Structure formats: C-alpha cells, structure tokens
XYZ file of C-alpha atoms in Angstrom:
193
model
C 8.427 -44.296 -6.057
C 4.799 -43.791 -7.036
C 5.270 -40.449 -8.790
C 8.042 -38.491 -10.447
C 8.777 -34.800 -10.176
C 10.305 -32.751 -12.986
C 12.848 -29.940 -12.719
C 10.032 -27.678 -13.938
C 8.049 -28.672 -10.837
C 11.016 -27.601 -8.691
C 11.061 -24.274 -10.528
C 7.314 -23.837 -9.896
C 7.746 -24.702 -6.206
C 10.471 -22.077 -5.722
C 8.383 -19.515 -7.612
C 5.463 -20.263 -5.257
C 4.525 -23.473 -3.414
C 0.864 -22.801 -4.265
C 1.752 -22.720 -7.969
C 3.367 -26.144 -7.597
C 0.373 -27.394 -5.608
C -2.185 -26.316 -8.208
C -0.215 -27.517 -11.217
C 1.086 -30.819 -9.820
C -1.227 -31.963 -7.015
C -4.514 -30.572 -8.368
C -3.447 -31.087 -11.992
C -4.722 -27.678 -13.028
C -3.156 -27.057 -16.394
C -0.948 -24.134 -17.172
C -1.728 -22.674 -20.578
C 1.400 -22.063 -22.590
C 1.631 -18.464 -23.640
C 3.108 -17.024 -26.800
C 6.180 -16.178 -24.673
C 6.595 -19.880 -23.858
C 6.380 -20.850 -27.524
C 8.737 -18.037 -28.514
C 11.184 -19.225 -25.863
C 11.242 -22.767 -27.275
C 11.832 -21.419 -30.780
C 14.679 -19.204 -29.539
C 16.211 -22.157 -27.709
C 16.223 -24.375 -30.795
C 17.397 -21.621 -33.134
C 20.379 -20.709 -30.946
C 21.431 -24.182 -29.801
C 24.515 -24.430 -32.043
C 25.559 -20.856 -31.255
C 25.329 -21.573 -27.530
C 27.274 -24.807 -27.881
C 29.984 -22.857 -29.742
C 30.332 -20.588 -26.671
C 31.270 -23.521 -24.435
C 33.039 -25.866 -26.870
C 36.550 -24.705 -25.879
C 36.002 -26.330 -22.476
C 33.190 -28.826 -23.023
C 31.843 -31.389 -25.437
C 28.144 -32.186 -25.778
C 27.547 -35.811 -24.745
C 23.784 -36.079 -24.643
C 20.879 -36.314 -27.050
C 18.332 -33.726 -25.957
C 15.468 -36.067 -26.823
C 16.436 -38.642 -24.197
C 14.250 -38.816 -21.074
C 16.163 -39.536 -17.877
C 14.566 -40.906 -14.707
C 15.859 -41.372 -11.174
C 14.140 -43.710 -8.752
C 16.430 -42.449 -5.970
C 15.307 -38.824 -6.280
C 11.918 -39.441 -7.875
C 12.849 -37.162 -10.764
C 12.534 -37.346 -14.511
C 13.276 -34.887 -17.256
C 15.086 -34.004 -20.446
C 17.983 -31.549 -20.000
C 18.810 -29.207 -22.868
C 22.486 -30.241 -22.892
C 24.793 -32.457 -20.883
C 28.420 -31.459 -21.292
C 31.683 -33.123 -20.300
C 34.709 -30.982 -19.482
C 37.445 -31.803 -22.002
C 40.353 -31.477 -19.568
C 38.940 -32.537 -16.192
C 36.227 -35.008 -17.328
C 33.484 -33.779 -14.994
C 29.961 -33.146 -16.217
C 27.892 -29.989 -16.476
C 24.236 -29.449 -17.263
C 23.293 -26.534 -19.507
C 19.793 -25.117 -19.745
C 18.674 -22.480 -22.227
C 15.981 -20.057 -21.089
C 14.145 -17.279 -22.882
C 14.597 -14.785 -20.074
C 16.194 -11.433 -19.306
C 17.240 -12.067 -15.734
C 18.542 -14.784 -13.529
C 16.091 -16.201 -10.982
C 16.618 -18.499 -7.993
C 14.085 -21.002 -9.338
C 16.231 -21.476 -12.453
C 19.257 -22.431 -10.332
C 17.293 -25.007 -8.313
C 15.830 -26.435 -11.505
C 19.411 -26.851 -12.785
C 20.451 -28.457 -9.489
C 17.609 -30.972 -9.775
C 18.860 -31.842 -13.274
C 22.320 -32.388 -11.753
C 20.881 -34.897 -9.245
C 19.051 -36.634 -12.073
C 22.191 -36.814 -14.206
C 24.407 -38.183 -11.455
C 21.908 -40.934 -10.706
C 22.071 -41.874 -14.407
C 25.854 -42.288 -14.491
C 26.913 -38.771 -15.438
C 29.149 -38.417 -12.395
C 30.343 -36.071 -11.051
C 28.294 -33.046 -12.087
C 30.297 -30.045 -10.925
C 28.894 -27.158 -12.931
C 25.482 -25.771 -13.738
C 25.269 -23.508 -16.771
C 22.350 -21.282 -17.654
C 22.143 -19.370 -20.919
C 19.601 -16.532 -21.070
C 18.724 -15.899 -24.713
C 17.243 -12.431 -24.221
C 20.496 -11.041 -22.779
C 22.921 -13.445 -24.464
C 24.507 -14.200 -21.062
C 25.921 -17.470 -19.829
C 25.857 -17.965 -16.051
C 27.975 -20.607 -14.315
C 27.348 -22.106 -10.887
C 29.279 -24.648 -8.880
C 27.148 -27.656 -7.875
C 28.246 -27.425 -4.269
C 27.368 -29.811 -1.419
C 25.228 -26.995 0.041
C 23.244 -26.561 -3.179
C 22.831 -30.337 -3.433
C 21.480 -30.516 0.136
C 19.122 -27.562 -0.351
C 17.755 -29.154 -3.522
C 17.230 -32.493 -1.768
C 15.407 -30.640 1.044
C 13.192 -28.858 -1.489
C 12.290 -32.213 -3.072
C 11.402 -33.541 0.397
C 9.115 -30.539 1.062
C 7.437 -31.031 -2.303
C 6.755 -34.686 -1.479
C 5.224 -33.701 1.867
C 2.824 -31.391 0.035
C 1.955 -34.140 -2.468
C 1.381 -36.630 0.353
C -0.850 -34.153 2.234
C 1.550 -33.867 5.186
C 2.297 -30.186 4.585
C 0.117 -27.314 3.389
C 1.539 -25.120 0.630
C 2.231 -21.477 1.429
C 2.249 -18.413 -0.806
C 5.161 -16.489 -2.177
C 3.311 -13.189 -2.324
C 6.068 -11.509 -4.324
C 4.722 -13.307 -7.405
C 0.953 -13.032 -6.862
C 0.500 -10.205 -9.373
C 1.799 -12.348 -12.268
C 0.476 -15.760 -11.245
C -1.581 -17.945 -13.579
C -3.472 -19.476 -10.652
C -5.079 -16.360 -9.132
C -8.581 -17.758 -9.763
C -7.842 -20.789 -7.566
C -5.621 -19.360 -4.860
C -7.116 -18.580 -1.431
C -4.160 -16.309 -0.667
C -4.857 -14.183 -3.758
C -8.578 -14.055 -2.944
C -7.727 -12.962 0.604
C -5.519 -10.155 -0.737
C -8.100 -9.087 -3.318
C -10.826 -8.815 -0.647
C -8.869 -6.189 1.301
C-alpha cells in the first residue's frame, strides 16, 4: 500500500467527495478553527466521565496515544477508546465528538476505525459508540455486515479518486459551510448563477 487513509478522510469523503479530494489528493490544508480546538479540550476534559457511562458493560483496553495501521485496508489512525465487553468479550470503538447532532459521516468514520481495529487483533468489533459532548448523548450502532461492506466500498471509491480513475463529485448540501469554496469548481459554478 503506497498511502494510508485516516478515518477523518472517510468522514471528509462522506461530507463531500470534493472536500476529501482537496484535503487529501491536493494536500490543501484545513485550518483548525476555535471550534476544533474547543472540541479537543471538551473531549479530554470529559474522557473519564464518558468512560464511567460505559464501564458497567465495558472496560477500556487501549492507550489513546497508540497509532494503529492496517495494510489490508490502507488505514491508520488513533481511536479515542477501544472497549471490550465484560460479559461477551467483543470489542467496541468509542469516539468522542464536540457536536450537537449525529451525522452519517461520523458513523462511517467509526466503521473505518472498526476495520482498522479488527485488522490489529481486536476481533470481533461488534459495536460502534459515539458520544456527542454538546448534547451529552451516547449513540450505539451495530457493526453489521452491511455497514462493513459499505465502508469497504467507500474506501475503494476514495482510492479510485486518489489514483485518478474517478472524478470527485459535490455534495451540494454542504457547500454553504465548506472550507474549500475558493478551490471548488462546483461552488464557483453555483456562485456564477
């Protein structure tokens, strides 16, 4: 594998394939906002509280500073928490996000972490957990065969874009809040109307 994708890249791709293209393929940097920095602070400040919410069922088995890589999936990343179910011994990945609402891109980012974990010996991953700090809600998803397949297909599409075999396309629902408006031909086309 000549390059590795990150779960954040998967999130960017779902948000808008052009966003992924500009940030990953063209290496146009995304400037972290104060919201991004605030989110990281909230994540670290609430880590123990969040772990307390799941400790009846799970134990934390992973140092959050450990980088994982998968040659099979061409992924690398550092999950917030890897948990093992105390009774049934399966694994779960937990991500903490500074957000008010659940978004599809967050679920696929979690699913890509699950693929990464399984390829590193944390098998089987059966649950994906997402804690949103702004609403204090914990969401749980089953890592189903369908979600696994969809995530693998997304990774394949991303690789086709990287390899120049597929052109990215816009997700116009997000154009108004995109950081790449200055570069995007789709945005320029819309602005010219």
